[in-house]
Coordinates of C-alpha atoms in Angstrom, one line a residue:
M1030 CA 312.0 172.7 138.0
I1031 CA 309.3 170.2 139.4
G1032 CA 305.8 171.3 138.5
S1033 CA 302.8 171.8 140.7
R1034 CA 301.9 168.1 140.7
P1035 CA 301.4 166.3 144.1
L1036 CA 304.3 164.4 145.5
Y1037 CA 304.3 160.7 145.3
D1038 CA 305.2 157.8 147.6
N1039 CA 308.7 157.2 146.1
L1040 CA 312.2 157.9 147.2
A1041 CA 312.7 160.5 144.5
D1042 CA 310.1 162.7 145.9
T1043 CA 311.2 162.2 149.6
R1044 CA 313.8 165.1 149.4
L1045 CA 311.0 167.5 148.0
F1046 CA 308.7 166.9 150.8
V1047 CA 308.5 169.8 153.4
P1048 CA 306.3 168.7 156.4
P1049 CA 303.4 171.0 157.0
R1050 CA 302.4 172.1 160.5
A1051 CA 299.7 169.5 160.4
W1052 CA 302.2 166.6 159.7
D1053 CA 302.9 165.7 163.3
P1054 CA 299.3 165.9 164.5
V1055 CA 298.2 163.5 161.6
L1056 CA 301.1 161.1 162.5
R1057 CA 300.2 161.1 166.2
A1058 CA 296.5 160.3 165.4
V1059 CA 297.3 157.4 163.1
K1060 CA 299.9 156.0 165.7
R1061 CA 296.9 156.0 168.2
R1062 CA 294.7 154.2 165.8
L1063 CA 292.3 157.0 165.2
N1064 CA 290.3 157.8 162.3
V1065 CA 291.2 161.1 160.9
A1066 CA 289.8 163.7 158.6
V1067 CA 292.3 166.1 156.9
L1068 CA 291.0 169.3 155.7
G1069 CA 292.4 172.1 153.7
P1070 CA 292.0 174.5 150.7
R1071 CA 292.8 173.4 147.3
G1072 CA 296.4 173.3 146.4
V1073 CA 297.7 173.3 150.1
G1074 CA 299.2 169.9 149.9
K1075 CA 296.7 167.2 151.1
T1076 CA 297.5 164.7 148.4
S1077 CA 301.3 165.1 149.0
L1078 CA 300.7 164.6 152.8
L1079 CA 298.7 161.4 152.1
R1080 CA 301.4 160.0 149.8
R1081 CA 304.2 160.9 152.2
L1082 CA 302.1 159.1 155.0
Q1083 CA 301.8 156.1 152.7
L1084 CA 305.6 156.0 152.4
V1085 CA 306.2 156.3 156.1
L1086 CA 303.7 153.7 157.1
R1087 CA 305.1 151.3 154.3
D1088 CA 308.6 151.8 155.6
R1089 CA 307.4 150.8 159.1
A1090 CA 305.9 147.5 157.6
E1091 CA 302.4 148.8 158.5
P1092 CA 299.7 147.6 155.9
V1093 CA 298.6 150.8 154.0
A1094 CA 296.4 151.4 151.1
F1095 CA 295.8 154.6 149.0
A1096 CA 292.5 155.3 147.3
D1097 CA 292.3 158.0 144.8
A1098 CA 288.6 159.1 145.2
T1099 CA 288.8 162.5 143.8
A1100 CA 285.6 163.7 142.0
V1101 CA 283.8 160.5 142.2
D1102 CA 280.1 160.2 141.3
D1103 CA 278.6 158.3 144.0
V1104 CA 279.2 156.0 147.0
L1105 CA 279.4 152.9 144.8
E1106 CA 282.3 154.3 142.8
L1107 CA 283.8 155.5 146.1
A1108 CA 283.6 152.0 147.6
S1109 CA 284.7 150.4 144.5
R1110 CA 288.0 152.4 144.4
I1111 CA 288.7 151.6 148.1
R1112 CA 288.0 147.9 147.4
D1113 CA 290.6 148.0 144.6
A1114 CA 293.1 149.8 146.6
L1115 CA 292.8 147.2 149.4
T1116 CA 293.0 144.2 147.0
E1117 CA 296.0 144.9 144.9
P1118 CA 296.0 143.7 142.2
P1119 CA 292.4 144.9 141.9
A1120 CA 289.7 142.3 142.2
A1121 CA 289.5 140.6 138.8
G1122 CA 286.2 140.2 137.1
A1123 CA 284.2 141.6 140.1
P1124 CA 280.9 143.1 138.5
L1125 CA 279.8 144.9 141.7
T1126 CA 280.6 148.4 140.5
A1127 CA 278.6 151.5 139.9
E1128 CA 278.8 151.0 136.1
A1129 CA 277.4 147.4 136.5
F1130 CA 274.6 148.7 138.6
R1131 CA 273.6 151.4 135.9
R1132 CA 273.3 149.1 133.1
P1133 CA 269.7 148.6 132.1
D1134 CA 270.2 144.8 131.8
S1135 CA 272.0 144.4 135.1
P1136 CA 270.7 141.6 137.1
L1137 CA 271.6 143.4 140.4
A1138 CA 268.6 144.0 142.6
G1139 CA 269.7 147.5 143.7
A1140 CA 272.2 149.9 144.9
S1141 CA 272.1 148.6 148.5
R1142 CA 273.1 145.1 147.3
V1143 CA 276.0 146.3 145.3
L1144 CA 277.2 148.5 148.2
Q1145 CA 276.9 145.7 150.7
A1146 CA 279.0 143.5 148.6
L1147 CA 281.7 146.1 148.1
L1148 CA 281.7 146.7 151.8
G1149 CA 282.0 143.0 152.4
E1150 CA 285.1 142.8 150.3
I1151 CA 286.6 145.8 152.1
G1152 CA 286.0 144.2 155.4
E1153 CA 287.6 141.0 154.3
A1154 CA 290.8 142.7 153.3
P1155 CA 293.9 142.5 155.6
P1156 CA 293.6 145.2 158.3
S1157 CA 295.2 148.4 156.9
V1158 CA 295.5 152.1 157.2
V1159 CA 293.2 153.3 154.4
L1160 CA 294.1 156.8 153.0
V1161 CA 291.4 158.2 150.9
D1162 CA 291.8 161.4 148.8
G1163 CA 288.2 162.6 148.7
S1164 CA 288.5 166.1 147.4
A1165 CA 285.3 167.0 145.3
S1166 CA 283.6 164.0 146.4
A1167 CA 281.6 165.2 149.4
P1168 CA 278.2 163.6 148.8
A1169 CA 279.9 160.0 148.2
C1170 CA 282.0 160.5 151.4
F1171 CA 278.9 161.3 153.5
E1172 CA 277.1 158.3 152.2
L1173 CA 280.1 156.1 153.0
F1174 CA 281.3 157.5 156.3
G1175 CA 277.9 158.8 157.5
R1176 CA 275.2 156.3 156.4
M1177 CA 277.4 153.3 156.4
R1178 CA 279.6 154.2 159.6
D1179 CA 278.3 151.3 161.7
V1180 CA 279.6 148.8 159.1
L1181 CA 282.9 150.6 158.8
W1182 CA 283.3 150.8 162.6
Q1183 CA 283.1 147.0 162.7
Q1184 CA 285.8 146.6 160.1
P1185 CA 289.5 146.3 161.0
H1186 CA 290.8 149.2 159.1
R1187 CA 291.8 152.8 160.2
W1188 CA 290.9 155.6 158.0
V1189 CA 292.5 158.9 156.9
L1190 CA 290.1 161.0 154.6
A1191 CA 291.4 164.2 153.0
L1192 CA 288.8 166.8 151.9
E1193 CA 288.7 170.4 150.8
D1194 CA 287.5 173.0 153.2
A1195 CA 284.4 173.6 151.0
D1196 CA 283.4 169.8 151.3
R1197 CA 283.2 169.8 155.2
A1198 CA 279.6 171.0 155.5
T1199 CA 278.4 168.1 153.3
A1200 CA 280.9 165.2 153.8
L1201 CA 281.2 165.7 157.6
R1202 CA 277.6 166.5 158.6
P1203 CA 276.0 164.2 161.2
P1204 CA 276.3 161.2 161.3
A1205 CA 279.6 161.3 159.5
D1206 CA 281.1 163.8 161.9
A1207 CA 281.1 161.1 164.6
F1208 CA 283.0 158.5 162.6
F1209 CA 286.2 160.6 162.6
D1210 CA 288.0 160.8 166.0
T1211 CA 289.8 164.0 165.1
V1212 CA 289.9 166.6 162.3
V1213 CA 293.4 168.0 161.3
E1214 CA 293.3 171.4 159.4
L1215 CA 296.0 172.1 156.9
A1216 CA 296.5 175.8 157.4
P1217 CA 298.0 178.1 154.7
W1218 CA 301.8 178.1 154.5
S1219 CA 304.0 180.9 155.9
A1220 CA 306.3 182.6 153.4
D1221 CA 309.4 180.9 155.0
E1222 CA 307.8 177.5 154.6
L1223 CA 307.0 178.2 151.0
I1224 CA 310.6 179.5 150.4
E1225 CA 311.9 176.1 151.7
L1226 CA 309.5 174.3 149.4
L1227 CA 310.5 176.2 146.4
D1228 CA 314.2 175.8 147.2
R1229 CA 313.8 172.1 147.1
R1230 CA 311.8 172.1 143.8
A1231 CA 313.5 174.7 141.8
D1232 CA 316.5 174.4 139.6
P1233 CA 319.8 175.5 141.2
D1234 CA 320.1 178.7 139.1
A1235 CA 316.7 180.0 140.3
P1236 CA 317.3 183.5 141.7
P1237 CA 316.7 183.7 145.5
E1238 CA 314.9 187.1 145.1
V1239 CA 312.4 185.5 142.7
I1240 CA 311.9 182.5 144.9
A1241 CA 311.1 184.9 147.7
A1242 CA 308.7 186.9 145.6
A1243 CA 306.8 183.9 144.5
A1244 CA 306.6 182.7 148.1
T1245 CA 305.3 185.9 149.3
A1246 CA 302.7 186.4 146.5
A1247 CA 301.3 182.9 146.9
R1248 CA 299.2 183.8 150.0
G1249 CA 299.9 180.5 151.6
S1250 CA 299.4 178.1 148.8
P1251 CA 302.1 175.7 147.7
R1252 CA 300.6 175.0 144.4
E1253 CA 300.2 178.9 143.6
A1254 CA 303.8 179.5 144.8
V1255 CA 305.2 176.8 142.3
R1256 CA 303.0 178.0 139.6
A1257 CA 304.2 181.7 140.2
L1258 CA 307.9 180.7 140.3
S1259 CA 307.5 178.7 137.1
D1260 CA 305.8 181.5 135.3
A1261 CA 308.4 184.1 136.5
L1262 CA 311.2 181.8 135.4
V1263 CA 309.8 180.9 132.0
N1264 CA 307.9 184.1 131.0
G1265 CA 309.6 186.7 133.0
R1266 CA 306.5 187.9 134.7
D1267 CA 306.5 189.3 138.2
P1268 CA 305.0 186.7 140.5
A1269 CA 302.7 189.1 142.4
S1270 CA 301.2 190.5 139.1
M1271 CA 300.6 187.0 137.7
L1272 CA 298.7 185.7 141.0
D1273 CA 296.9 189.2 141.2
A1274 CA 295.7 188.6 137.7
R1275 CA 294.2 185.2 138.6
G1276 CA 292.7 186.5 141.8
L1277 CA 291.1 189.3 139.8
L1278 CA 289.6 186.9 137.3
V1279 CA 288.0 184.9 140.1
D1280 CA 286.7 188.0 141.7
R1281 CA 285.2 189.4 138.6
A1282 CA 283.7 185.9 137.7
S1283 CA 282.1 185.8 141.1
E1284 CA 280.4 189.1 140.4
Q1285 CA 278.3 187.1 137.9
G1286 CA 277.2 184.6 140.6
R1287 CA 278.8 181.8 142.7
P1288 CA 278.7 179.2 140.0
A1289 CA 280.6 181.5 137.5
G1290 CA 283.2 182.0 140.2
M1291 CA 283.5 178.4 140.9
L1292 CA 284.0 177.6 137.3
M1293 CA 286.6 180.4 136.8
A1294 CA 288.5 179.0 139.8
E1295 CA 288.3 175.5 138.2
L1296 CA 289.4 176.7 134.8
L1297 CA 292.4 178.4 136.3
E1298 CA 293.5 175.0 137.8
R1299 CA 293.0 173.1 134.6
G1300 CA 294.2 175.7 132.1
Q1301 CA 291.5 175.0 129.6
A1302 CA 288.1 173.2 129.7
S1303 CA 285.1 172.5 127.5
P1304 CA 281.4 172.3 128.3
S1305 CA 281.5 168.6 127.2
D1306 CA 284.2 167.7 129.9
E1307 CA 282.3 165.2 132.0
D1308 CA 284.8 165.5 134.9
L1309 CA 284.1 169.3 135.0
Q1310 CA 280.4 168.8 135.0
R1311 CA 280.7 166.4 138.0
T1312 CA 283.1 168.6 139.9
L1313 CA 280.7 171.6 139.6
G1314 CA 277.6 169.6 139.9
V1315 CA 276.1 171.1 136.8
S1316 CA 274.7 169.8 133.4
R1317 CA 276.5 170.4 130.1
A1318 CA 273.9 172.9 129.0
R1319 CA 274.4 175.0 132.3
L1320 CA 278.2 174.7 131.8
N1321 CA 277.9 176.0 128.3
Q1322 CA 275.7 179.0 129.6
L1323 CA 278.4 179.8 132.3
F1324 CA 281.3 179.7 129.7
R1325 CA 279.2 182.0 127.4
Q1326 CA 278.6 184.3 130.4
L1327 CA 282.3 184.5 131.3
Q1328 CA 283.2 185.0 127.5
D1329 CA 280.7 188.0 127.3
H1330 CA 282.5 189.7 130.2
G1331 CA 285.8 189.1 128.5
L1332 CA 287.0 186.7 131.2
V1333 CA 287.8 183.8 129.0
R1334 CA 288.9 183.2 125.4
A1335 CA 287.2 180.5 123.2
E1336 CA 288.8 178.3 120.5
T1337 CA 287.5 175.7 118.3
E1338 CA 289.2 172.3 118.8
R1339 CA 288.7 169.6 116.1
A1340 CA 288.8 165.9 117.2
A1341 CA 291.5 163.6 115.6
G1342 CA 288.7 161.3 114.5
P1343 CA 285.0 161.6 113.4
G1344 CA 282.9 164.0 115.5
R1345 CA 281.9 167.7 115.7
P1346 CA 284.6 170.2 116.8
R1347 CA 284.1 171.5 120.3
A1348 CA 284.7 174.9 122.1
V1349 CA 287.5 175.1 124.4
Y1350 CA 287.9 178.0 126.9
R1351 CA 290.9 179.5 128.6
P1352 CA 291.0 182.1 131.2
S1353 CA 292.0 185.6 129.8
L1354 CA 295.3 185.9 131.5
P1355 CA 298.0 188.4 130.5
R1356 CA 300.3 186.8 127.9

């Protein structure tokens, strides 16, 4: 059984790929040298689509670069990751990164100088189709594709940017909306499409009726379908009951406010988390203190369980929270 990870641009994963309905529109747009924004809910297969596109273009001998820009802090980090993807192996010794800019002793004059230098390196790279996985990086994407769009338009690259639906209002607001020639939306999958996906990923002895139940219960999400099938095969739980329990946790958390609902949805994706997790703080856009407050709020309502985790080396133990799912 293959887990719910995205597929990669390798031959081993080729047989696992089931083209979503948005696949052909994306291919046509790239063939016509258009800049494309790909939108879809979390878990619908955006990263797998980009990786498959990377493989197809590489097989056609078209220059292509993939930049993992999920949950980046700012436009400097975003531009740095794109620069590194275009200059494989990554540019050696280049100090023009967000980290260098933040150092108090940095000789750099300001963010604009750093960004201009990074964009210069991007523009000097061989013309390529640049695939950017920008989920949970909406502000940085707006800064690059909105405020810096005139610079990018003058460069020889074509762009495919993948975003979550929730990022659209921020990442693609004017003037960024004009940079992309077309927007392709990844719709929820049908039950038949999910059955085909699970048939390719599941072990041969997986019962067809369990595969069908997981596909039906997943409500159009490939990630949820794989998760439900794995849980059913390992723990013997009914797929619909498991997914209903997850949905109920999000609904109950959302009753405490939108931030609490967002935290629960993220916690269900990660399995466990701590207020000290900097990546979680960035994803939700909250401080450690606020995150700790939200976790306590969920715990008070019985929606999460807390455990104390001790570090291997020196340091204080930390609280780790898990969603209160049926065991």
